[in-house]
Amino acid sequence: QVQLVESGGGLVQAGDTPRLSCTSSTHTFTMNPMGWFRQAPGKEREFVAATTYNGRTRYYADSVEGRFAISRDNTENKVYLQMNSLKPEDTAVYYCVASTTWRPDYSDYIKNLDEYNYWGQGTQVTVSS
């Protein structure tokens, strides 16, 4: 059973630049894609960012495009989410996700919750203004 463990959350101020980390219990090169979702209080879980197995193709939600950056290190079995220009509306529980479904093109699937068969427990990020 694959385990994903997030770290790096907490209470931050608007404009801070924290980095979330996700460590996988198994080799990340076997998982494609990997990424992040988030869920704010009273809202549905939503896609944030994802990247393909080699990290070369990256996808972002419109709300974080240009502010967040996803990366992965398959030698360390880790995925990262660099968060820049944080806003109070970025407050949410952030979940690391991974999929073992290989596709020639993820464009139509990458933002779907059902695409991911492994989820971390989540890490809370609270942004104060």
N, C-alpha and C. Protein backbone atom coordinates (compact mmCIF):
# COMPACT_ATOMS: atom_id res chain seq x y z
N GLN A 1 0.84 -1.18 0.00
CA GLN A 1 0.00 0.00 0.00
C GLN A 1 0.89 1.24 0.00
N VAL A 2 0.64 2.14 -0.93
CA VAL A 2 1.41 3.36 -1.03
C VAL A 2 0.95 4.36 0.02
N GLN A 3 1.88 4.98 0.69
CA GLN A 3 1.56 6.03 1.64
C GLN A 3 2.19 7.34 1.19
N LEU A 4 1.40 8.39 1.24
CA LEU A 4 1.88 9.74 0.91
C LEU A 4 1.77 10.58 2.17
N VAL A 5 2.86 11.23 2.55
CA VAL A 5 2.89 12.02 3.77
C VAL A 5 3.30 13.45 3.42
N GLU A 6 2.38 14.39 3.73
CA GLU A 6 2.64 15.79 3.46
C GLU A 6 3.29 16.47 4.67
N SER A 7 4.05 17.52 4.39
CA SER A 7 4.63 18.35 5.44
C SER A 7 4.82 19.75 4.89
N GLY A 8 5.03 20.70 5.80
CA GLY A 8 5.32 22.07 5.39
C GLY A 8 4.17 23.04 5.57
N GLY A 9 3.03 22.56 6.04
CA GLY A 9 1.91 23.46 6.25
C GLY A 9 2.04 24.22 7.55
N GLY A 10 1.01 24.97 7.85
CA GLY A 10 1.01 25.74 9.09
C GLY A 10 0.38 27.10 8.91
N LEU A 11 0.60 27.96 9.89
CA LEU A 11 0.08 29.33 9.83
C LEU A 11 1.12 30.22 9.18
N VAL A 12 0.75 30.87 8.10
CA VAL A 12 1.66 31.75 7.38
C VAL A 12 0.95 33.08 7.12
N GLN A 13 1.72 34.06 6.73
CA GLN A 13 1.15 35.37 6.41
C GLN A 13 1.04 35.56 4.91
N ALA A 14 0.10 36.39 4.51
CA ALA A 14 -0.04 36.71 3.09
C ALA A 14 1.29 37.22 2.56
N GLY A 15 1.67 36.68 1.39
CA GLY A 15 2.93 37.05 0.79
C GLY A 15 4.08 36.13 1.14
N ASP A 16 3.89 35.28 2.14
CA ASP A 16 4.94 34.31 2.49
C ASP A 16 5.14 33.32 1.36
N THR A 17 6.23 32.57 1.44
CA THR A 17 6.57 31.62 0.37
C THR A 17 6.90 30.23 0.94
N PRO A 18 5.95 29.58 1.55
CA PRO A 18 6.22 28.24 2.09
C PRO A 18 6.29 27.20 0.98
N ARG A 19 6.90 26.07 1.30
CA ARG A 19 6.97 24.96 0.37
C ARG A 19 6.41 23.71 1.03
N LEU A 20 5.45 23.12 0.39
CA LEU A 20 4.90 21.85 0.87
C LEU A 20 5.71 20.71 0.26
N SER A 21 5.88 19.68 1.06
CA SER A 21 6.57 18.48 0.60
C SER A 21 5.67 17.28 0.76
N CYS A 22 5.85 16.33 -0.12
CA CYS A 22 5.11 15.06 -0.05
C CYS A 22 6.12 13.95 -0.25
N THR A 23 6.17 13.05 0.71
CA THR A 23 7.08 11.91 0.63
C THR A 23 6.29 10.64 0.40
N SER A 24 6.70 9.90 -0.59
CA SER A 24 6.02 8.65 -0.92
C SER A 24 6.75 7.46 -0.32
N SER A 25 5.99 6.46 0.08
CA SER A 25 6.59 5.24 0.64
C SER A 25 7.12 4.32 -0.43
N THR A 26 6.82 4.63 -1.69
CA THR A 26 7.30 3.82 -2.79
C THR A 26 7.92 4.73 -3.84
N HIS A 27 8.56 4.12 -4.81
CA HIS A 27 9.28 4.89 -5.81
C HIS A 27 8.32 5.75 -6.63
N THR A 28 8.57 7.04 -6.65
CA THR A 28 7.65 7.95 -7.33
C THR A 28 7.74 7.83 -8.85
N PHE A 29 8.81 7.26 -9.37
CA PHE A 29 8.89 7.16 -10.83
C PHE A 29 7.85 6.18 -11.36
N THR A 30 7.26 5.39 -10.47
CA THR A 30 6.22 4.46 -10.89
C THR A 30 4.84 5.11 -10.91
N MET A 31 4.77 6.35 -10.41
CA MET A 31 3.47 7.00 -10.30
C MET A 31 3.39 8.19 -11.25
N ASN A 32 2.30 8.23 -11.98
CA ASN A 32 2.17 9.24 -13.02
C ASN A 32 0.72 9.53 -13.26
N PRO A 33 0.21 10.71 -12.99
CA PRO A 33 0.95 11.85 -12.45
C PRO A 33 0.92 11.89 -10.91
N MET A 34 1.55 12.90 -10.38
CA MET A 34 1.47 13.23 -8.96
C MET A 34 1.14 14.70 -8.84
N GLY A 35 0.48 15.05 -7.76
CA GLY A 35 0.09 16.45 -7.65
C GLY A 35 -0.50 16.81 -6.31
N TRP A 36 -1.26 17.92 -6.33
CA TRP A 36 -1.86 18.46 -5.12
C TRP A 36 -3.30 18.90 -5.39
N PHE A 37 -4.14 18.60 -4.42
CA PHE A 37 -5.49 19.13 -4.36
C PHE A 37 -5.60 19.91 -3.06
N ARG A 38 -6.66 20.68 -2.91
CA ARG A 38 -6.92 21.37 -1.66
C ARG A 38 -8.41 21.47 -1.40
N GLN A 39 -8.72 21.64 -0.12
CA GLN A 39 -10.11 21.79 0.28
C GLN A 39 -10.21 22.87 1.34
N ALA A 40 -10.92 23.91 1.01
CA ALA A 40 -11.16 25.00 1.96
C ALA A 40 -12.43 24.71 2.75
N PRO A 41 -12.58 25.30 3.92
CA PRO A 41 -13.78 25.06 4.74
C PRO A 41 -15.05 25.37 3.97
N GLY A 42 -15.98 24.42 3.96
CA GLY A 42 -17.25 24.62 3.31
C GLY A 42 -17.24 24.52 1.81
N LYS A 43 -16.10 24.15 1.24
CA LYS A 43 -15.98 24.07 -0.22
C LYS A 43 -15.59 22.67 -0.64
N GLU A 44 -15.78 22.38 -1.91
CA GLU A 44 -15.40 21.09 -2.45
C GLU A 44 -13.88 21.03 -2.66
N ARG A 45 -13.40 19.81 -2.67
CA ARG A 45 -11.99 19.61 -2.93
C ARG A 45 -11.69 20.00 -4.38
N GLU A 46 -10.57 20.70 -4.59
CA GLU A 46 -10.27 21.19 -5.93
C GLU A 46 -8.82 20.92 -6.31
N PHE A 47 -8.62 20.81 -7.60
CA PHE A 47 -7.30 20.59 -8.15
C PHE A 47 -6.43 21.83 -7.97
N VAL A 48 -5.16 21.62 -7.66
CA VAL A 48 -4.20 22.72 -7.52
C VAL A 48 -3.12 22.62 -8.60
N ALA A 49 -2.42 21.50 -8.61
CA ALA A 49 -1.31 21.35 -9.56
C ALA A 49 -0.95 19.88 -9.67
N ALA A 50 -0.35 19.52 -10.82
CA ALA A 50 0.10 18.14 -11.01
C ALA A 50 1.23 18.13 -12.03
N THR A 51 2.00 17.05 -11.98
CA THR A 51 3.09 16.91 -12.92
C THR A 51 3.23 15.45 -13.34
N THR A 52 3.69 15.23 -14.56
CA THR A 52 3.88 13.89 -15.07
C THR A 52 5.12 13.25 -14.47
N TYR A 53 5.38 12.00 -14.78
CA TYR A 53 6.37 11.21 -14.04
C TYR A 53 7.77 11.82 -14.07
N ASN A 54 8.13 12.49 -15.17
CA ASN A 54 9.48 13.06 -15.24
C ASN A 54 9.51 14.53 -14.88
N GLY A 55 8.37 15.08 -14.48
CA GLY A 55 8.31 16.46 -14.05
C GLY A 55 8.33 17.48 -15.16
N ARG A 56 8.34 17.04 -16.41
CA ARG A 56 8.48 17.99 -17.51
C ARG A 56 7.17 18.67 -17.89
N THR A 57 6.06 17.99 -17.68
CA THR A 57 4.76 18.57 -18.01
C THR A 57 4.05 18.89 -16.70
N ARG A 58 3.64 20.13 -16.58
CA ARG A 58 3.01 20.58 -15.34
C ARG A 58 1.67 21.23 -15.66
N TYR A 59 0.74 21.01 -14.77
CA TYR A 59 -0.60 21.54 -14.92
C TYR A 59 -0.95 22.33 -13.66
N TYR A 60 -1.66 23.43 -13.85
CA TYR A 60 -2.04 24.27 -12.72
C TYR A 60 -3.49 24.71 -12.83
N ALA A 61 -4.11 24.89 -11.68
CA ALA A 61 -5.41 25.54 -11.64
C ALA A 61 -5.22 27.01 -11.98
N ASP A 62 -6.24 27.60 -12.59
CA ASP A 62 -6.15 29.02 -12.95
C ASP A 62 -5.87 29.89 -11.73
N SER A 63 -6.41 29.49 -10.58
CA SER A 63 -6.31 30.30 -9.38
C SER A 63 -4.88 30.36 -8.82
N VAL A 64 -4.01 29.43 -9.22
CA VAL A 64 -2.65 29.43 -8.68
C VAL A 64 -1.60 29.59 -9.77
N GLU A 65 -2.01 29.59 -11.02
CA GLU A 65 -1.08 29.75 -12.14
C GLU A 65 -0.24 31.01 -11.95
N GLY A 66 1.06 30.88 -12.08
CA GLY A 66 1.96 32.01 -11.91
C GLY A 66 2.38 32.28 -10.48
N ARG A 67 1.71 31.63 -9.50
CA ARG A 67 2.07 31.84 -8.08
C ARG A 67 2.65 30.58 -7.45
N PHE A 68 2.13 29.43 -7.83
CA PHE A 68 2.59 28.15 -7.28
C PHE A 68 3.42 27.43 -8.33
N ALA A 69 4.34 26.59 -7.84
CA ALA A 69 5.16 25.80 -8.75
C ALA A 69 5.30 24.39 -8.20
N ILE A 70 4.99 23.41 -9.03
CA ILE A 70 5.10 22.01 -8.61
C ILE A 70 6.38 21.42 -9.19
N SER A 71 7.00 20.55 -8.42
CA SER A 71 8.19 19.85 -8.90
C SER A 71 8.25 18.49 -8.22
N ARG A 72 9.06 17.61 -8.76
CA ARG A 72 9.20 16.29 -8.14
C ARG A 72 10.64 15.83 -8.26
N ASP A 73 11.06 15.05 -7.29
CA ASP A 73 12.40 14.47 -7.27
C ASP A 73 12.23 12.97 -7.09
N ASN A 74 12.30 12.24 -8.19
CA ASN A 74 12.09 10.80 -8.12
C ASN A 74 13.22 10.07 -7.42
N THR A 75 14.38 10.69 -7.30
CA THR A 75 15.48 10.04 -6.57
C THR A 75 15.23 10.09 -5.07
N GLU A 76 14.45 11.07 -4.63
CA GLU A 76 14.10 11.22 -3.22
C GLU A 76 12.67 10.79 -2.93
N ASN A 77 11.94 10.39 -3.96
CA ASN A 77 10.52 10.01 -3.82
C ASN A 77 9.69 11.13 -3.22
N LYS A 78 9.89 12.32 -3.75
CA LYS A 78 9.20 13.48 -3.20
C LYS A 78 8.55 14.32 -4.30
N VAL A 79 7.48 14.99 -3.91
CA VAL A 79 6.84 16.00 -4.73
C VAL A 79 6.72 17.27 -3.90
N TYR A 80 6.94 18.39 -4.53
CA TYR A 80 6.93 19.66 -3.82
C TYR A 80 5.90 20.62 -4.42
N LEU A 81 5.43 21.53 -3.58
CA LEU A 81 4.59 22.62 -4.06
C LEU A 81 5.12 23.91 -3.46
N GLN A 82 5.79 24.68 -4.28
CA GLN A 82 6.27 25.98 -3.86
C GLN A 82 5.14 26.98 -4.00
N MET A 83 4.81 27.64 -2.89
CA MET A 83 3.67 28.55 -2.85
C MET A 83 4.20 29.96 -2.69
N ASN A 84 3.93 30.80 -3.65
CA ASN A 84 4.36 32.19 -3.63
C ASN A 84 3.15 33.11 -3.65
N SER A 85 3.38 34.33 -3.21
CA SER A 85 2.31 35.35 -3.22
C SER A 85 1.02 34.81 -2.63
N LEU A 86 1.14 34.21 -1.46
CA LEU A 86 -0.02 33.61 -0.84
C LEU A 86 -1.09 34.64 -0.51
N LYS A 87 -2.34 34.19 -0.60
CA LYS A 87 -3.50 35.01 -0.29
C LYS A 87 -4.34 34.29 0.76
N PRO A 88 -5.13 35.05 1.53
CA PRO A 88 -6.00 34.38 2.51
C PRO A 88 -6.90 33.32 1.88
N GLU A 89 -7.30 33.51 0.64
CA GLU A 89 -8.16 32.53 -0.02
C GLU A 89 -7.44 31.24 -0.39
N ASP A 90 -6.14 31.18 -0.17
CA ASP A 90 -5.40 29.93 -0.35
C ASP A 90 -5.47 29.05 0.90
N THR A 91 -6.11 29.55 1.93
CA THR A 91 -6.28 28.76 3.14
C THR A 91 -7.07 27.49 2.85
N ALA A 92 -6.50 26.35 3.19
CA ALA A 92 -7.14 25.06 2.89
C ALA A 92 -6.29 23.94 3.45
N VAL A 93 -6.87 22.75 3.43
CA VAL A 93 -6.08 21.54 3.66
C VAL A 93 -5.55 21.10 2.29
N TYR A 94 -4.25 20.90 2.21
CA TYR A 94 -3.61 20.53 0.95
C TYR A 94 -3.28 19.04 0.98
N TYR A 95 -3.71 18.35 -0.07
CA TYR A 95 -3.53 16.91 -0.17
C TYR A 95 -2.57 16.55 -1.30
N CYS A 96 -1.65 15.69 -1.01
CA CYS A 96 -0.77 15.12 -2.03
C CYS A 96 -1.49 13.93 -2.66
N VAL A 97 -1.39 13.83 -3.98
CA VAL A 97 -2.09 12.75 -4.68
C VAL A 97 -1.15 12.08 -5.68
N ALA A 98 -1.48 10.83 -5.99
CA ALA A 98 -0.68 10.09 -6.96
C ALA A 98 -1.58 9.12 -7.71
N SER A 99 -1.20 8.88 -8.94
CA SER A 99 -1.95 7.96 -9.78
C SER A 99 -1.00 6.92 -10.36
N THR A 100 -1.51 5.72 -10.55
CA THR A 100 -0.73 4.68 -11.21
C THR A 100 -1.29 4.36 -12.58
N THR A 101 -2.16 5.24 -13.08
CA THR A 101 -2.75 5.05 -14.41
C THR A 101 -1.90 5.78 -15.44
N TRP A 102 -1.36 5.06 -16.37
CA TRP A 102 -0.52 5.67 -17.40
C TRP A 102 -1.36 5.95 -18.64
N ARG A 103 -1.26 7.17 -19.12
CA ARG A 103 -2.01 7.60 -20.31
C ARG A 103 -1.05 8.32 -21.26
N PRO A 104 -1.34 8.29 -22.55
CA PRO A 104 -0.50 9.06 -23.48
C PRO A 104 -0.70 10.57 -23.33
N ASP A 105 -1.87 10.97 -22.83
CA ASP A 105 -2.16 12.39 -22.67
C ASP A 105 -3.09 12.56 -21.47
N TYR A 106 -2.64 13.34 -20.49
CA TYR A 106 -3.41 13.52 -19.27
C TYR A 106 -4.30 14.76 -19.28
N SER A 107 -4.28 15.52 -20.34
CA SER A 107 -4.95 16.82 -20.35
C SER A 107 -6.41 16.75 -19.91
N ASP A 108 -7.12 15.71 -20.33
CA ASP A 108 -8.55 15.60 -20.02
C ASP A 108 -8.81 14.97 -18.66
N TYR A 109 -7.78 14.52 -17.98
CA TYR A 109 -7.98 13.76 -16.75
C TYR A 109 -7.30 14.39 -15.54
N ILE A 110 -6.31 15.19 -15.75
CA ILE A 110 -5.39 15.61 -14.70
C ILE A 110 -6.08 16.32 -13.55
N LYS A 111 -7.21 17.00 -13.80
CA LYS A 111 -7.87 17.79 -12.75
C LYS A 111 -9.01 17.02 -12.08
N ASN A 112 -9.18 15.76 -12.45
CA ASN A 112 -10.27 14.96 -11.88
C ASN A 112 -9.83 14.24 -10.62
N LEU A 113 -10.61 14.35 -9.57
CA LEU A 113 -10.30 13.65 -8.32
C LEU A 113 -10.21 12.15 -8.56
N ASP A 114 -11.07 11.61 -9.40
CA ASP A 114 -11.14 10.17 -9.62
C ASP A 114 -9.90 9.61 -10.31
N GLU A 115 -9.06 10.49 -10.87
CA GLU A 115 -7.87 10.03 -11.57
C GLU A 115 -6.83 9.49 -10.59
N TYR A 116 -6.91 9.91 -9.34
CA TYR A 116 -5.87 9.62 -8.36
C TYR A 116 -6.31 8.54 -7.39
N ASN A 117 -5.52 7.48 -7.32
CA ASN A 117 -5.88 6.38 -6.44
C ASN A 117 -5.15 6.39 -5.11
N TYR A 118 -4.22 7.34 -4.92
CA TYR A 118 -3.54 7.47 -3.64
C TYR A 118 -3.62 8.92 -3.18
N TRP A 119 -3.98 9.07 -1.89
CA TRP A 119 -4.12 10.39 -1.28
C TRP A 119 -3.39 10.41 0.04
N GLY A 120 -2.75 11.55 0.33
CA GLY A 120 -2.18 11.74 1.65
C GLY A 120 -3.26 12.17 2.63
N GLN A 121 -2.87 12.33 3.90
CA GLN A 121 -3.81 12.73 4.94
C GLN A 121 -4.10 14.22 4.91
N GLY A 122 -3.25 14.98 4.26
CA GLY A 122 -3.45 16.41 4.15
C GLY A 122 -2.65 17.21 5.16
N THR A 123 -2.32 18.43 4.78
CA THR A 123 -1.64 19.36 5.68
C THR A 123 -2.35 20.70 5.60
N GLN A 124 -2.62 21.28 6.76
CA GLN A 124 -3.37 22.53 6.81
C GLN A 124 -2.45 23.71 6.50
N VAL A 125 -2.90 24.58 5.62
CA VAL A 125 -2.22 25.84 5.35
C VAL A 125 -3.22 26.95 5.65
N THR A 126 -2.88 27.81 6.60
CA THR A 126 -3.74 28.92 6.97
C THR A 126 -3.00 30.21 6.68
N VAL A 127 -3.58 31.04 5.84
CA VAL A 127 -2.94 32.28 5.43
C VAL A 127 -3.65 33.45 6.10
N SER A 128 -2.92 34.18 6.91
CA SER A 128 -3.49 35.35 7.58
C SER A 128 -3.15 36.61 6.77
N SER A 129 -4.07 37.55 6.81
CA SER A 129 -3.87 38.79 6.03
C SER A 129 -3.10 39.81 6.81
